[in-house]
C-alpha cells in the first residue's frame, strides 16, 4: 500500500471535527477549570467510539491523560503515538477570531493549539481509525498517549512512562512541518540570588549594594554564553545561557539588600545538568567574584536534551519508513527548534522520533493555524508507520 492509497482513505471530515472540538476545550497550562481533564475525557470517548480500549488517568486535580490501546498478537514491539493536551494561554485581543472558537479559512484551521499540538493528536486519532477499519492483524501494540502538562513539569508523560516503561518505540506529534526530527535541545531555568546590606541611598559606604554584586554575576554569565556558544551539534543550534529577568530594590532612596535574576540555559545532547550546574557555580565564583556561600542558585525547571542516536536501529528504520512514505531519496533528519518530551522517552530506553503537522513557528502565537493538507499527510504517515513496524506491511 502506498502513500497515495492511504491518503485517499484518511477521513478528513472526522479528523477536522476532532481537532475543532478539541480546540474548543480550553486545556491551558497553567491549568484552569480542569481543561486538561476535559480534553482527556473527550479523547478517551472518541477512542471508545472507534472500539479502542481507552482510559483516563488523573495525574493531579483536574489534570489527566487519555491512553488508548490497540492490541495485537503480543509477538511484536509496542509503538507509542504521543501528544500533549495542554496549550499555552491566549489573549483574545491579539486574535482575529476567538482563540478557542476555531475557524476554517484558506484551507487552514485557526485556533489555540491548532499547531502545538492538537493537530498532531487529531491526526493520530485519524490514524487509529484507519487501523481499526483496515482490520490488519498487528504483531505488537499501539499505545495512544495523550498527556497533560507538557508545557511545564511533564506530569502527564512521567505518569504515562511509569505505567508503560517497556514500550519500544515512540513518535511524538509535535509540529515539525512534516519533517522527521530526531534531536532537541534541553532547557534548565535557574533563579540566582545575592544578598547585600540595606542602607540610606545617600550613605553607600554603610551598605552593600546587592544590585552591584549581581552586576558581577551578569558580566560573568555573558562571558559564559560566549564559551558555550562554541559547542556544536550537527542538527541543533549551540547551547545558550540567557538572562531573562532581574528583580532588585524596594524603593528609590534605599540601597537594595537583595537582587535576583532568572536564567534560561539551553543544553545540547552531550551536555548534562550536573556539568551545567558546576560550570555556573565555577563562573559565578570565579569571574563573578562571589564567595561559595555568597549567593543562592535554585533550579526550578529542567528537561534534558534528547537525541535518537544515528547508531540506533530505529533511526534507520524510521528514516526508511519516511523515505518510502514521502517518496524521497535522501532523508536528512532535523533538530527541533523547541524543547519537547523526546528526552523523557529516550531516558526510559524508548527509541523516539518527532513528527507532526503544523509549524513550530506557529506555536504560542496569536492566530495560530495548521494547514489542513498537513493533517491528511500526518495521519497517513502515522498509519503507515504502524503498518511498517507492527504488521510487516507498508512496502
Ligand atoms: Zn508542543
mmCIF file of N, CA and C in Angstrom, residues 138-236:
data_model
loop_
_atom_site.group_PDB
_atom_site.id
_atom_site.type_symbol
_atom_site.label_atom_id
_atom_site.label_comp_id
_atom_site.label_asym_id
_atom_site.label_seq_id
_atom_site.Cartn_x
_atom_site.Cartn_y
_atom_site.Cartn_z
ATOM 1 N N UNK A 138 -2.073 -7.041 13.848
ATOM 2 C CA UNK A 138 -0.836 -6.417 14.312
ATOM 3 C C UNK A 138 -0.075 -7.413 15.164
ATOM 4 N N UNK A 139 1.246 -7.392 15.014
ATOM 5 C CA UNK A 139 2.064 -8.260 15.866
ATOM 6 C C UNK A 139 2.249 -7.627 17.237
ATOM 7 N N UNK A 140 2.489 -6.348 17.243
ATOM 8 C CA UNK A 140 2.679 -5.659 18.528
ATOM 9 C C UNK A 140 1.457 -4.830 18.868
ATOM 10 N N UNK A 141 1.657 -3.826 19.710
ATOM 11 C CA UNK A 141 0.507 -2.993 20.058
ATOM 12 C C UNK A 141 0.826 -1.508 19.899
ATOM 13 N N UNK A 142 -0.242 -0.753 19.739
ATOM 14 C CA UNK A 142 -0.119 0.703 19.630
ATOM 15 C C UNK A 142 -0.678 1.317 20.907
ATOM 16 N N UNK A 143 0.078 2.208 21.508
ATOM 17 C CA UNK A 143 -0.427 2.970 22.652
ATOM 18 C C UNK A 143 -0.621 4.411 22.204
ATOM 19 N N UNK A 144 -1.842 4.895 22.333
ATOM 20 C CA UNK A 144 -2.107 6.309 22.049
ATOM 21 C C UNK A 144 -2.026 7.043 23.368
ATOM 22 N N UNK A 145 -1.080 7.949 23.464
ATOM 23 C CA UNK A 145 -0.744 8.565 24.748
ATOM 24 C C UNK A 145 -0.943 10.073 24.636
ATOM 25 N N UNK A 146 -2.054 10.551 25.182
ATOM 26 C CA UNK A 146 -2.372 11.977 25.103
ATOM 27 C C UNK A 146 -2.270 12.555 26.505
ATOM 28 N N UNK A 147 -1.286 13.412 26.710
ATOM 29 C CA UNK A 147 -0.848 13.743 28.072
ATOM 30 C C UNK A 147 -1.032 15.220 28.421
ATOM 31 N N UNK A 148 -1.169 15.462 29.712
ATOM 32 C CA UNK A 148 -1.273 16.837 30.207
ATOM 33 C C UNK A 148 0.124 17.373 30.573
ATOM 34 N N UNK A 149 0.200 18.635 30.793
ATOM 35 C CA UNK A 149 1.350 19.293 31.429
ATOM 36 C C UNK A 149 2.685 19.191 30.686
ATOM 37 N N UNK A 150 2.638 19.148 29.351
ATOM 38 C CA UNK A 150 3.920 19.157 28.631
ATOM 39 C C UNK A 150 4.587 20.520 28.725
ATOM 40 N N UNK A 151 3.767 21.567 28.764
ATOM 41 C CA UNK A 151 4.330 22.915 28.709
ATOM 42 C C UNK A 151 5.011 23.332 30.010
ATOM 43 N N UNK A 152 4.916 22.509 31.062
ATOM 44 C CA UNK A 152 5.533 22.926 32.319
ATOM 45 C C UNK A 152 6.392 21.833 32.958
ATOM 46 N N UNK A 153 5.776 20.925 33.716
ATOM 47 C CA UNK A 153 6.573 19.979 34.512
ATOM 48 C C UNK A 153 6.495 18.534 34.024
ATOM 49 N N UNK A 154 5.835 18.302 32.900
ATOM 50 C CA UNK A 154 5.796 16.962 32.297
ATOM 51 C C UNK A 154 5.116 15.901 33.163
ATOM 52 N N UNK A 155 4.171 16.324 34.010
ATOM 53 C CA UNK A 155 3.494 15.352 34.894
ATOM 54 C C UNK A 155 2.827 14.246 34.095
ATOM 55 N N UNK A 156 2.235 14.599 32.969
ATOM 56 C CA UNK A 156 1.478 13.623 32.186
ATOM 57 C C UNK A 156 2.376 12.539 31.597
ATOM 58 N N UNK A 157 3.426 12.944 30.911
ATOM 59 C CA UNK A 157 4.299 11.937 30.299
ATOM 60 C C UNK A 157 5.028 11.123 31.370
ATOM 61 N N UNK A 158 5.386 11.746 32.481
ATOM 62 C CA UNK A 158 6.045 10.978 33.550
ATOM 63 C C UNK A 158 5.106 9.891 34.078
ATOM 64 N N UNK A 159 3.822 10.222 34.233
ATOM 65 C CA UNK A 159 2.845 9.225 34.676
ATOM 66 C C UNK A 159 2.700 8.119 33.631
ATOM 67 N N UNK A 160 2.619 8.522 32.373
ATOM 68 C CA UNK A 160 2.483 7.524 31.297
ATOM 69 C C UNK A 160 3.683 6.569 31.298
ATOM 70 N N UNK A 161 4.882 7.136 31.422
ATOM 71 C CA UNK A 161 6.086 6.294 31.354
ATOM 72 C C UNK A 161 6.218 5.389 32.574
ATOM 73 N N UNK A 162 5.666 5.810 33.716
ATOM 74 C CA UNK A 162 5.624 4.909 34.882
ATOM 75 C C UNK A 162 4.749 3.697 34.593
ATOM 76 N N UNK A 163 3.666 3.930 33.871
ATOM 77 C CA UNK A 163 2.733 2.847 33.595
ATOM 78 C C UNK A 163 3.203 1.943 32.458
ATOM 79 N N UNK A 164 3.881 2.524 31.486
ATOM 80 C CA UNK A 164 4.276 1.744 30.294
ATOM 81 C C UNK A 164 5.771 1.921 30.013
ATOM 82 N N UNK A 165 6.622 1.514 30.959
ATOM 83 C CA UNK A 165 8.058 1.778 30.772
ATOM 84 C C UNK A 165 8.703 0.890 29.708
ATOM 85 N N UNK A 166 7.993 -0.192 29.319
ATOM 86 C CA UNK A 166 8.654 -1.139 28.414
ATOM 87 C C UNK A 166 8.216 -0.996 26.963
ATOM 88 N N UNK A 167 7.679 0.172 26.609
ATOM 89 C CA UNK A 167 7.394 0.404 25.186
ATOM 90 C C UNK A 167 8.712 0.393 24.413
ATOM 91 N N UNK A 168 8.634 0.117 23.120
ATOM 92 C CA UNK A 168 9.868 0.014 22.320
ATOM 93 C C UNK A 168 10.169 1.293 21.535
ATOM 94 N N UNK A 169 9.131 1.814 20.889
ATOM 95 C CA UNK A 169 9.326 2.996 20.032
ATOM 96 C C UNK A 169 8.261 4.034 20.343
ATOM 97 N N UNK A 170 8.584 5.285 20.031
ATOM 98 C CA UNK A 170 7.565 6.327 20.139
ATOM 99 C C UNK A 170 7.728 7.334 19.014
ATOM 100 N N UNK A 171 6.606 7.895 18.611
ATOM 101 C CA UNK A 171 6.607 9.060 17.716
ATOM 102 C C UNK A 171 5.823 10.150 18.437
ATOM 103 N N UNK A 172 6.456 11.299 18.605
ATOM 104 C CA UNK A 172 5.803 12.432 19.256
ATOM 105 C C UNK A 172 5.310 13.373 18.158
ATOM 106 N N UNK A 173 4.041 13.766 18.251
ATOM 107 C CA UNK A 173 3.437 14.538 17.154
ATOM 108 C C UNK A 173 3.568 16.039 17.270
ATOM 109 N N UNK A 174 4.673 16.523 17.828
ATOM 110 C CA UNK A 174 4.898 17.980 17.892
ATOM 111 C C UNK A 174 4.986 18.552 16.475
ATOM 112 N N UNK A 175 4.714 19.838 16.330
ATOM 113 C CA UNK A 175 4.700 20.421 14.974
ATOM 114 C C UNK A 175 6.105 20.509 14.356
ATOM 115 N N UNK A 176 6.357 19.657 13.383
ATOM 116 C CA UNK A 176 7.665 19.666 12.710
ATOM 117 C C UNK A 176 7.505 20.024 11.237
ATOM 118 N N UNK A 177 6.339 20.533 10.839
ATOM 119 C CA UNK A 177 6.055 20.802 9.422
ATOM 120 C C UNK A 177 6.289 19.556 8.576
ATOM 121 N N UNK A 178 5.941 18.407 9.138
ATOM 122 C CA UNK A 178 6.066 17.102 8.479
ATOM 123 C C UNK A 178 7.523 16.693 8.213
ATOM 124 N N UNK A 179 8.480 17.348 8.873
ATOM 125 C CA UNK A 179 9.867 16.879 8.772
ATOM 126 C C UNK A 179 10.106 15.799 9.824
ATOM 127 N N UNK A 180 11.093 14.956 9.547
ATOM 128 C CA UNK A 180 11.478 13.952 10.535
ATOM 129 C C UNK A 180 12.522 14.576 11.465
ATOM 130 N N UNK A 181 12.219 14.565 12.760
ATOM 131 C CA UNK A 181 13.088 15.199 13.747
ATOM 132 C C UNK A 181 13.604 14.136 14.713
ATOM 133 N N UNK A 182 14.894 14.191 15.004
ATOM 134 C CA UNK A 182 15.452 13.157 15.884
ATOM 135 C C UNK A 182 16.247 13.733 17.055
ATOM 136 N N UNK A 183 16.264 15.054 17.221
ATOM 137 C CA UNK A 183 17.012 15.620 18.354
ATOM 138 C C UNK A 183 16.387 16.948 18.778
ATOM 139 N N UNK A 184 16.529 17.253 20.040
ATOM 140 C CA UNK A 184 16.101 18.576 20.516
ATOM 141 C C UNK A 184 17.004 19.027 21.651
ATOM 142 N N UNK A 185 17.038 20.335 21.860
ATOM 143 C CA UNK A 185 17.797 20.858 22.993
ATOM 144 C C UNK A 185 16.988 20.722 24.274
ATOM 145 N N UNK A 186 17.684 20.661 25.403
ATOM 146 C CA UNK A 186 17.009 20.666 26.692
ATOM 147 C C UNK A 186 16.960 22.082 27.234
ATOM 148 N N UNK A 187 16.245 22.254 28.329
ATOM 149 C CA UNK A 187 16.188 23.569 28.956
ATOM 150 C C UNK A 187 16.276 23.426 30.471
ATOM 151 N N UNK A 188 17.056 24.305 31.080
ATOM 152 C CA UNK A 188 17.099 24.397 32.541
ATOM 153 C C UNK A 188 16.930 25.863 32.903
ATOM 154 N N UNK A 189 16.104 26.134 33.894
ATOM 155 C CA UNK A 189 15.926 27.526 34.336
ATOM 156 C C UNK A 189 16.313 27.627 35.800
ATOM 157 N N UNK A 190 17.027 28.703 36.100
ATOM 158 C CA UNK A 190 17.548 28.922 37.452
ATOM 159 C C UNK A 190 17.157 30.302 37.951
ATOM 160 N N UNK A 191 17.004 30.386 39.277
ATOM 161 C CA UNK A 191 16.937 31.668 39.951
ATOM 162 C C UNK A 191 18.244 31.827 40.711
ATOM 163 N N UNK A 192 18.901 32.949 40.511
ATOM 164 C CA UNK A 192 20.143 33.210 41.232
ATOM 165 C C UNK A 192 19.926 34.457 42.083
ATOM 166 N N UNK A 193 20.247 34.349 43.364
ATOM 167 C CA UNK A 193 20.011 35.484 44.260
ATOM 168 C C UNK A 193 21.276 35.883 45.008
ATOM 169 N N UNK A 194 21.422 37.179 45.259
ATOM 170 C CA UNK A 194 22.510 37.645 46.129
ATOM 171 C C UNK A 194 21.926 38.568 47.200
ATOM 172 N N UNK A 195 22.540 38.511 48.360
ATOM 173 C CA UNK A 195 22.117 39.373 49.465
ATOM 174 C C UNK A 195 23.191 40.420 49.727
ATOM 175 N N UNK A 196 22.784 41.639 50.083
ATOM 176 C CA UNK A 196 23.723 42.697 50.474
ATOM 177 C C UNK A 196 23.319 43.229 51.845
ATOM 178 N N UNK A 197 23.536 44.521 52.025
ATOM 179 C CA UNK A 197 23.142 45.145 53.293
ATOM 180 C C UNK A 197 22.435 46.454 52.941
ATOM 181 N N UNK A 198 21.176 46.558 53.354
ATOM 182 C CA UNK A 198 20.407 47.763 53.030
ATOM 183 C C UNK A 198 20.995 48.986 53.732
ATOM 184 N N UNK A 199 20.747 50.152 53.153
ATOM 185 C CA UNK A 199 21.244 51.374 53.783
ATOM 186 C C UNK A 199 20.679 52.589 53.066
ATOM 187 N N UNK A 200 20.924 53.755 53.627
ATOM 188 C CA UNK A 200 20.446 55.001 53.036
ATOM 189 C C UNK A 200 21.154 55.231 51.704
ATOM 190 N N UNK A 201 20.386 55.634 50.707
ATOM 191 C CA UNK A 201 20.979 55.826 49.381
ATOM 192 C C UNK A 201 22.074 56.886 49.393
ATOM 193 N N UNK A 202 21.997 57.811 50.339
ATOM 194 C CA UNK A 202 22.997 58.866 50.424
ATOM 195 C C UNK A 202 24.245 58.469 51.200
ATOM 196 N N UNK A 203 24.232 57.258 51.764
ATOM 197 C CA UNK A 203 25.398 56.792 52.529
ATOM 198 C C UNK A 203 25.811 55.390 52.100
ATOM 199 N N UNK A 204 26.219 55.280 50.832
ATOM 200 C CA UNK A 204 26.529 53.938 50.313
ATOM 201 C C UNK A 204 27.667 53.252 51.059
ATOM 202 N N UNK A 205 28.535 54.067 51.702
ATOM 203 C CA UNK A 205 29.685 53.457 52.401
ATOM 204 C C UNK A 205 29.236 52.559 53.548
ATOM 205 N N UNK A 206 27.987 52.750 54.021
ATOM 206 C CA UNK A 206 27.498 51.926 55.134
ATOM 207 C C UNK A 206 26.620 50.763 54.666
ATOM 208 N N UNK A 207 26.555 50.537 53.371
ATOM 209 C CA UNK A 207 25.662 49.493 52.845
ATOM 210 C C UNK A 207 26.438 48.592 51.873
ATOM 211 N N UNK A 208 25.841 47.452 51.552
ATOM 212 C CA UNK A 208 26.383 46.606 50.485
ATOM 213 C C UNK A 208 25.287 46.462 49.426
ATOM 214 N N UNK A 209 25.550 46.971 48.244
ATOM 215 C CA UNK A 209 24.520 47.050 47.216
ATOM 216 C C UNK A 209 24.399 45.715 46.466
ATOM 217 N N UNK A 210 23.251 45.030 46.659
ATOM 218 C CA UNK A 210 23.055 43.702 46.049
ATOM 219 C C UNK A 210 22.993 43.787 44.525
ATOM 220 N N UNK A 211 22.480 44.894 43.987
ATOM 221 C CA UNK A 211 22.414 45.042 42.523
ATOM 222 C C UNK A 211 23.822 45.109 41.936
ATOM 223 N N UNK A 212 24.736 45.819 42.629
ATOM 224 C CA UNK A 212 26.124 45.892 42.134
ATOM 225 C C UNK A 212 26.812 44.531 42.212
ATOM 226 N N UNK A 213 26.505 43.770 43.275
ATOM 227 C CA UNK A 213 27.066 42.411 43.360
ATOM 228 C C UNK A 213 26.573 41.574 42.174
ATOM 229 N N UNK A 214 25.294 41.704 41.877
ATOM 230 C CA UNK A 214 24.719 40.925 40.769
ATOM 231 C C UNK A 214 25.342 41.321 39.438
ATOM 232 N N UNK A 215 25.730 42.569 39.320
ATOM 233 C CA UNK A 215 26.362 43.043 38.095
ATOM 234 C C UNK A 215 27.575 42.186 37.731
ATOM 235 N N UNK A 216 28.343 41.790 38.746
ATOM 236 C CA UNK A 216 29.497 40.914 38.507
ATOM 237 C C UNK A 216 29.061 39.566 37.953
ATOM 238 N N UNK A 217 27.983 39.032 38.510
ATOM 239 C CA UNK A 217 27.480 37.724 38.043
ATOM 240 C C UNK A 217 26.992 37.846 36.602
ATOM 241 N N UNK A 218 26.294 38.926 36.299
ATOM 242 C CA UNK A 218 25.744 39.110 34.939
ATOM 243 C C UNK A 218 26.877 39.173 33.903
ATOM 244 N N UNK A 219 27.920 39.935 34.222
ATOM 245 C CA UNK A 219 29.053 40.006 33.272
ATOM 246 C C UNK A 219 29.682 38.633 33.086
ATOM 247 N N UNK A 220 29.823 37.894 34.188
ATOM 248 C CA UNK A 220 30.429 36.562 34.096
ATOM 249 C C UNK A 220 29.572 35.637 33.234
ATOM 250 N N UNK A 221 28.253 35.741 33.388
ATOM 251 C CA UNK A 221 27.362 34.873 32.611
ATOM 252 C C UNK A 221 27.401 35.222 31.124
ATOM 253 N N UNK A 222 27.645 36.511 30.819
ATOM 254 C CA UNK A 222 27.753 36.882 29.408
ATOM 255 C C UNK A 222 29.025 36.286 28.791
ATOM 256 N N UNK A 223 30.078 36.213 29.587
ATOM 257 C CA UNK A 223 31.291 35.536 29.092
ATOM 258 C C UNK A 223 31.048 34.049 28.898
ATOM 259 N N UNK A 224 30.305 33.479 29.870
ATOM 260 C CA UNK A 224 29.967 32.052 29.796
ATOM 261 C C UNK A 224 29.199 31.744 28.503
ATOM 262 N N UNK A 225 28.271 32.645 28.150
ATOM 263 C CA UNK A 225 27.496 32.482 26.901
ATOM 264 C C UNK A 225 28.432 32.370 25.694
ATOM 265 N N UNK A 226 29.500 33.195 25.673
ATOM 266 C CA UNK A 226 30.466 33.122 24.564
ATOM 267 C C UNK A 226 31.162 31.769 24.532
ATOM 268 N N UNK A 227 31.482 31.251 25.714
ATOM 269 C CA UNK A 227 32.201 29.965 25.790
ATOM 270 C C UNK A 227 31.322 28.827 25.263
ATOM 271 N N UNK A 228 30.083 28.755 25.762
ATOM 272 C CA UNK A 228 29.249 27.602 25.376
ATOM 273 C C UNK A 228 28.766 27.717 23.932
ATOM 274 N N UNK A 229 28.774 28.920 23.399
ATOM 275 C CA UNK A 229 28.384 29.104 22.006
ATOM 276 C C UNK A 229 29.317 28.375 21.041
ATOM 277 N N UNK A 230 30.515 28.012 21.525
ATOM 278 C CA UNK A 230 31.477 27.301 20.655
ATOM 279 C C UNK A 230 31.147 25.809 20.569
ATOM 280 N N UNK A 231 30.284 25.318 21.467
ATOM 281 C CA UNK A 231 29.904 23.895 21.406
ATOM 282 C C UNK A 231 28.909 23.690 20.260
ATOM 283 N N UNK A 232 29.131 22.630 19.484
ATOM 284 C CA UNK A 232 28.306 22.442 18.285
ATOM 285 C C UNK A 232 27.604 21.090 18.302
ATOM 286 N N UNK A 233 26.474 21.050 17.626
ATOM 287 C CA UNK A 233 25.766 19.797 17.374
ATOM 288 C C UNK A 233 25.357 19.806 15.910
ATOM 289 N N UNK A 234 25.392 18.622 15.292
ATOM 290 C CA UNK A 234 25.129 18.524 13.857
ATOM 291 C C UNK A 234 23.763 19.098 13.454
ATOM 292 N N UNK A 235 22.745 18.865 14.299
ATOM 293 C CA UNK A 235 21.385 19.242 13.881
ATOM 294 C C UNK A 235 20.828 20.436 14.637
ATOM 295 N N UNK A 236 21.510 20.856 15.684
ATOM 296 C CA UNK A 236 20.884 21.817 16.605
ATOM 297 C C UNK A 236 21.716 23.081 16.764
#
